[in-house]
């Protein structure tokens, strides 16, 4: 059902919000001390908790959100959705114990080429959501809406 609470950091004050353990969702979420943050192992666990009304909302990247929904067979229209942060960036990390450190520069150059040619966008975009991976965080809130 529709809720009156706004799907914003401020609107979710005093609400329980599931998020994937170990994931950085930006400074506004990190600094939000009035949100009850519930760490989950993966997004599917958070969605099940949402369905059981154990949490009020779930925070996730759009890529993970749509892939998880597709895998589980959930429809986008079953949830209230709000993008709360545009333009999150990703980082590629290389282990200090990597077997082939000589690949680092080749990887950097390949990523630059993919970004320049727009192919990086094609790899990470989600067709269900128009703006896709440049919009990194989404909340959904409340019980899934019953399908007819």
PDB file of C-alpha atoms in Angstrom:
ATOM      1  CA  UNK A   1       0.000   0.000   0.000  1.00  0.00           C
ATOM      2  CA  UNK A   2       1.022   3.576  -0.531  1.00  0.00           C
ATOM      3  CA  UNK A   3       2.666   5.219   2.475  1.00  0.00           C
ATOM      4  CA  UNK A   4       2.667   8.878   3.359  1.00  0.00           C
ATOM      5  CA  UNK A   5       6.344   8.822   4.331  1.00  0.00           C
ATOM      6  CA  UNK A   6       8.585  10.369   1.692  1.00  0.00           C
ATOM      7  CA  UNK A   7      11.220   8.068   0.262  1.00  0.00           C
ATOM      8  CA  UNK A   8      14.083  10.344   1.173  1.00  0.00           C
ATOM      9  CA  UNK A   9      16.764  10.201   3.842  1.00  0.00           C
ATOM     10  CA  UNK A  10      14.806  12.741   5.883  1.00  0.00           C
ATOM     11  CA  UNK A  11      11.464  11.041   5.244  1.00  0.00           C
ATOM     12  CA  UNK A  12      12.732   7.717   6.538  1.00  0.00           C
ATOM     13  CA  UNK A  13      13.690   9.066   9.958  1.00  0.00           C
ATOM     14  CA  UNK A  14      12.668   6.592  12.669  1.00  0.00           C
ATOM     15  CA  UNK A  15      12.070   3.885  10.048  1.00  0.00           C
ATOM     16  CA  UNK A  16      13.940   0.600   9.610  1.00  0.00           C
ATOM     17  CA  UNK A  17      15.921   0.441   6.371  1.00  0.00           C
ATOM     18  CA  UNK A  18      17.643  -2.723   5.131  1.00  0.00           C
ATOM     19  CA  UNK A  19      20.925  -2.285   3.268  1.00  0.00           C
ATOM     20  CA  UNK A  20      23.556  -4.710   1.994  1.00  0.00           C
ATOM     21  CA  UNK A  21      26.211  -5.195   4.658  1.00  0.00           C
ATOM     22  CA  UNK A  22      29.596  -3.688   3.734  1.00  0.00           C
ATOM     23  CA  UNK A  23      28.229  -1.453   0.965  1.00  0.00           C
ATOM     24  CA  UNK A  24      28.802   2.318   0.940  1.00  0.00           C
ATOM     25  CA  UNK A  25      25.655   4.246  -0.005  1.00  0.00           C
ATOM     26  CA  UNK A  26      27.001   7.765   0.290  1.00  0.00           C
ATOM     27  CA  UNK A  27      27.504  10.264   3.065  1.00  0.00           C
ATOM     28  CA  UNK A  28      23.825  11.184   3.605  1.00  0.00           C
ATOM     29  CA  UNK A  29      22.967   7.570   4.490  1.00  0.00           C
ATOM     30  CA  UNK A  30      26.146   7.026   6.485  1.00  0.00           C
ATOM     31  CA  UNK A  31      25.490  10.143   8.556  1.00  0.00           C
ATOM     32  CA  UNK A  32      21.749   9.521   9.037  1.00  0.00           C
ATOM     33  CA  UNK A  33      21.620   8.642  12.723  1.00  0.00           C
ATOM     34  CA  UNK A  34      17.820   8.779  12.900  1.00  0.00           C
ATOM     35  CA  UNK A  35      17.340   5.833  10.494  1.00  0.00           C
ATOM     36  CA  UNK A  36      17.351   2.342  12.019  1.00  0.00           C
ATOM     37  CA  UNK A  37      19.846   0.650   9.670  1.00  0.00           C
ATOM     38  CA  UNK A  38      19.385  -3.104   9.258  1.00  0.00           C
ATOM     39  CA  UNK A  39      22.356  -4.850   7.582  1.00  0.00           C
ATOM     40  CA  UNK A  40      21.433  -7.812   5.373  1.00  0.00           C
ATOM     41  CA  UNK A  41      23.601 -10.337   3.553  1.00  0.00           C
ATOM     42  CA  UNK A  42      22.077  -9.634   0.147  1.00  0.00           C
ATOM     43  CA  UNK A  43      19.276  -7.681  -1.461  1.00  0.00           C
ATOM     44  CA  UNK A  44      16.977 -10.686  -1.750  1.00  0.00           C
ATOM     45  CA  UNK A  45      17.064 -11.062   2.048  1.00  0.00           C
ATOM     46  CA  UNK A  46      16.154  -7.382   2.396  1.00  0.00           C
ATOM     47  CA  UNK A  47      13.266  -7.743  -0.041  1.00  0.00           C
ATOM     48  CA  UNK A  48      11.917 -10.760   1.847  1.00  0.00           C
ATOM     49  CA  UNK A  49      12.118  -8.779   5.090  1.00  0.00           C
ATOM     50  CA  UNK A  50      10.223  -5.966   3.364  1.00  0.00           C
ATOM     51  CA  UNK A  51       7.564  -8.428   2.232  1.00  0.00           C
ATOM     52  CA  UNK A  52       7.218  -9.721   5.812  1.00  0.00           C
ATOM     53  CA  UNK A  53       7.045  -6.120   7.115  1.00  0.00           C
ATOM     54  CA  UNK A  54      10.195  -6.584   9.187  1.00  0.00           C
ATOM     55  CA  UNK A  55      11.683  -3.438   7.589  1.00  0.00           C
ATOM     56  CA  UNK A  56      10.041  -0.326   6.178  1.00  0.00           C
ATOM     57  CA  UNK A  57      12.364   0.216   3.226  1.00  0.00           C
ATOM     58  CA  UNK A  58      15.353  -1.207   1.395  1.00  0.00           C
ATOM     59  CA  UNK A  59      18.316   0.707   0.007  1.00  0.00           C
ATOM     60  CA  UNK A  60      20.113  -0.657  -3.060  1.00  0.00           C
ATOM     61  CA  UNK A  61      21.880   0.312  -6.253  1.00  0.00           C
ATOM     62  CA  UNK A  62      19.612   0.341  -9.280  1.00  0.00           C
ATOM     63  CA  UNK A  63      21.670  -2.367 -10.991  1.00  0.00           C
ATOM     64  CA  UNK A  64      21.359  -4.735  -8.051  1.00  0.00           C
ATOM     65  CA  UNK A  65      17.727  -3.800  -7.522  1.00  0.00           C
ATOM     66  CA  UNK A  66      16.566  -4.642 -11.024  1.00  0.00           C
ATOM     67  CA  UNK A  67      18.709  -7.762 -11.372  1.00  0.00           C
ATOM     68  CA  UNK A  68      17.404  -9.111  -8.048  1.00  0.00           C
ATOM     69  CA  UNK A  69      13.808  -8.271  -8.931  1.00  0.00           C
ATOM     70  CA  UNK A  70      14.129  -9.968 -12.297  1.00  0.00           C
ATOM     71  CA  UNK A  71      15.711 -13.082 -10.778  1.00  0.00           C
ATOM     72  CA  UNK A  72      12.996 -13.331  -8.109  1.00  0.00           C
ATOM     73  CA  UNK A  73      10.170 -12.631 -10.557  1.00  0.00           C
ATOM     74  CA  UNK A  74       9.036  -9.442  -8.819  1.00  0.00           C
ATOM     75  CA  UNK A  75       7.559  -6.655 -10.921  1.00  0.00           C
ATOM     76  CA  UNK A  76       8.817  -3.078 -10.748  1.00  0.00           C
ATOM     77  CA  UNK A  77       5.248  -1.852 -10.272  1.00  0.00           C
ATOM     78  CA  UNK A  78       4.888  -3.854  -7.065  1.00  0.00           C
ATOM     79  CA  UNK A  79       7.055  -1.389  -5.148  1.00  0.00           C
ATOM     80  CA  UNK A  80       7.218   2.307  -4.505  1.00  0.00           C
ATOM     81  CA  UNK A  81      10.553   3.403  -5.914  1.00  0.00           C
ATOM     82  CA  UNK A  82      12.522   6.572  -5.461  1.00  0.00           C
ATOM     83  CA  UNK A  83      16.010   7.454  -6.650  1.00  0.00           C
ATOM     84  CA  UNK A  84      17.725   9.340  -3.869  1.00  0.00           C
ATOM     85  CA  UNK A  85      21.220   9.803  -5.261  1.00  0.00           C
ATOM     86  CA  UNK A  86      22.328  10.502  -8.804  1.00  0.00           C
ATOM     87  CA  UNK A  87      25.736   9.817 -10.259  1.00  0.00           C
ATOM     88  CA  UNK A  88      27.367   7.467  -7.781  1.00  0.00           C
ATOM     89  CA  UNK A  89      30.788   6.363  -8.927  1.00  0.00           C
ATOM     90  CA  UNK A  90      32.366   2.954  -8.758  1.00  0.00           C
ATOM     91  CA  UNK A  91      35.915   1.967  -7.984  1.00  0.00           C
ATOM     92  CA  UNK A  92      38.022  -0.913  -9.207  1.00  0.00           C
ATOM     93  CA  UNK A  93      40.343  -2.325  -6.594  1.00  0.00           C
ATOM     94  CA  UNK A  94      43.346  -4.532  -7.162  1.00  0.00           C
ATOM     95  CA  UNK A  95      44.629  -6.874  -4.453  1.00  0.00           C
ATOM     96  CA  UNK A  96      48.153  -6.287  -3.183  1.00  0.00           C
ATOM     97  CA  UNK A  97      48.670 -10.025  -3.596  1.00  0.00           C
ATOM     98  CA  UNK A  98      47.576 -10.162  -7.226  1.00  0.00           C
ATOM     99  CA  UNK A  99      49.377 -12.757  -9.331  1.00  0.00           C
ATOM    100  CA  UNK A 100      49.841 -10.475 -12.354  1.00  0.00           C
ATOM    101  CA  UNK A 101      50.404  -6.850 -11.275  1.00  0.00           C
ATOM    102  CA  UNK A 102      51.507  -6.067 -14.826  1.00  0.00           C
ATOM    103  CA  UNK A 103      47.811  -6.173 -15.867  1.00  0.00           C
ATOM    104  CA  UNK A 104      46.965  -3.040 -13.867  1.00  0.00           C
ATOM    105  CA  UNK A 105      47.826  -0.512 -16.596  1.00  0.00           C
ATOM    106  CA  UNK A 106      46.153  -2.621 -19.283  1.00  0.00           C
ATOM    107  CA  UNK A 107      42.970  -2.757 -17.179  1.00  0.00           C
ATOM    108  CA  UNK A 108      43.041   1.015 -16.608  1.00  0.00           C
ATOM    109  CA  UNK A 109      43.426   1.695 -20.325  1.00  0.00           C
ATOM    110  CA  UNK A 110      40.689  -0.787 -21.235  1.00  0.00           C
ATOM    111  CA  UNK A 111      38.281   0.877 -18.784  1.00  0.00           C
ATOM    112  CA  UNK A 112      39.132   4.334 -20.157  1.00  0.00           C
ATOM    113  CA  UNK A 113      38.404   3.086 -23.675  1.00  0.00           C
ATOM    114  CA  UNK A 114      35.107   1.489 -22.613  1.00  0.00           C
ATOM    115  CA  UNK A 115      34.045   4.707 -20.867  1.00  0.00           C
ATOM    116  CA  UNK A 116      35.094   6.944 -23.783  1.00  0.00           C
ATOM    117  CA  UNK A 117      33.209   4.796 -26.319  1.00  0.00           C
ATOM    118  CA  UNK A 118      30.095   4.572 -24.149  1.00  0.00           C
ATOM    119  CA  UNK A 119      30.427   0.817 -23.857  1.00  0.00           C
ATOM    120  CA  UNK A 120      30.869   0.930 -20.080  1.00  0.00           C
ATOM    121  CA  UNK A 121      27.399   2.489 -19.886  1.00  0.00           C
ATOM    122  CA  UNK A 122      26.011  -0.311 -22.077  1.00  0.00           C
ATOM    123  CA  UNK A 123      27.493  -2.964 -19.805  1.00  0.00           C
ATOM    124  CA  UNK A 124      25.953  -1.579 -16.617  1.00  0.00           C
ATOM    125  CA  UNK A 125      22.694  -0.053 -17.771  1.00  0.00           C
ATOM    126  CA  UNK A 126      19.402  -1.601 -16.801  1.00  0.00           C
ATOM    127  CA  UNK A 127      16.712  -1.446 -19.459  1.00  0.00           C
ATOM    128  CA  UNK A 128      13.861  -1.389 -16.916  1.00  0.00           C
ATOM    129  CA  UNK A 129      14.954   1.989 -15.639  1.00  0.00           C
ATOM    130  CA  UNK A 130      15.489   4.862 -18.031  1.00  0.00           C
ATOM    131  CA  UNK A 131      18.466   6.620 -16.390  1.00  0.00           C
ATOM    132  CA  UNK A 132      20.004   3.436 -15.043  1.00  0.00           C
ATOM    133  CA  UNK A 133      23.436   3.081 -13.527  1.00  0.00           C
ATOM    134  CA  UNK A 134      24.184   6.763 -13.180  1.00  0.00           C
ATOM    135  CA  UNK A 135      21.414   6.726 -10.555  1.00  0.00           C
ATOM    136  CA  UNK A 136      22.879   4.526  -7.933  1.00  0.00           C
ATOM    137  CA  UNK A 137      20.479   4.370  -5.040  1.00  0.00           C
ATOM    138  CA  UNK A 138      16.825   3.536  -4.770  1.00  0.00           C
ATOM    139  CA  UNK A 139      14.433   2.922  -1.907  1.00  0.00           C
ATOM    140  CA  UNK A 140      11.319   0.899  -2.071  1.00  0.00           C
ATOM    141  CA  UNK A 141       8.920   1.036   0.698  1.00  0.00           C
ATOM    142  CA  UNK A 142       6.084  -1.011   2.170  1.00  0.00           C
ATOM    143  CA  UNK A 143       4.416  -4.227   1.209  1.00  0.00           C
ATOM    144  CA  UNK A 144       4.371  -5.250  -2.434  1.00  0.00           C
ATOM    145  CA  UNK A 145       1.143  -4.136  -4.062  1.00  0.00           C
ATOM    146  CA  UNK A 146      -1.082  -7.150  -4.681  1.00  0.00           C
ATOM    147  CA  UNK A 147      -1.339  -7.993  -8.348  1.00  0.00           C
ATOM    148  CA  UNK A 148      -4.781  -8.390  -9.843  1.00  0.00           C
TER     149      UNK A 148
END
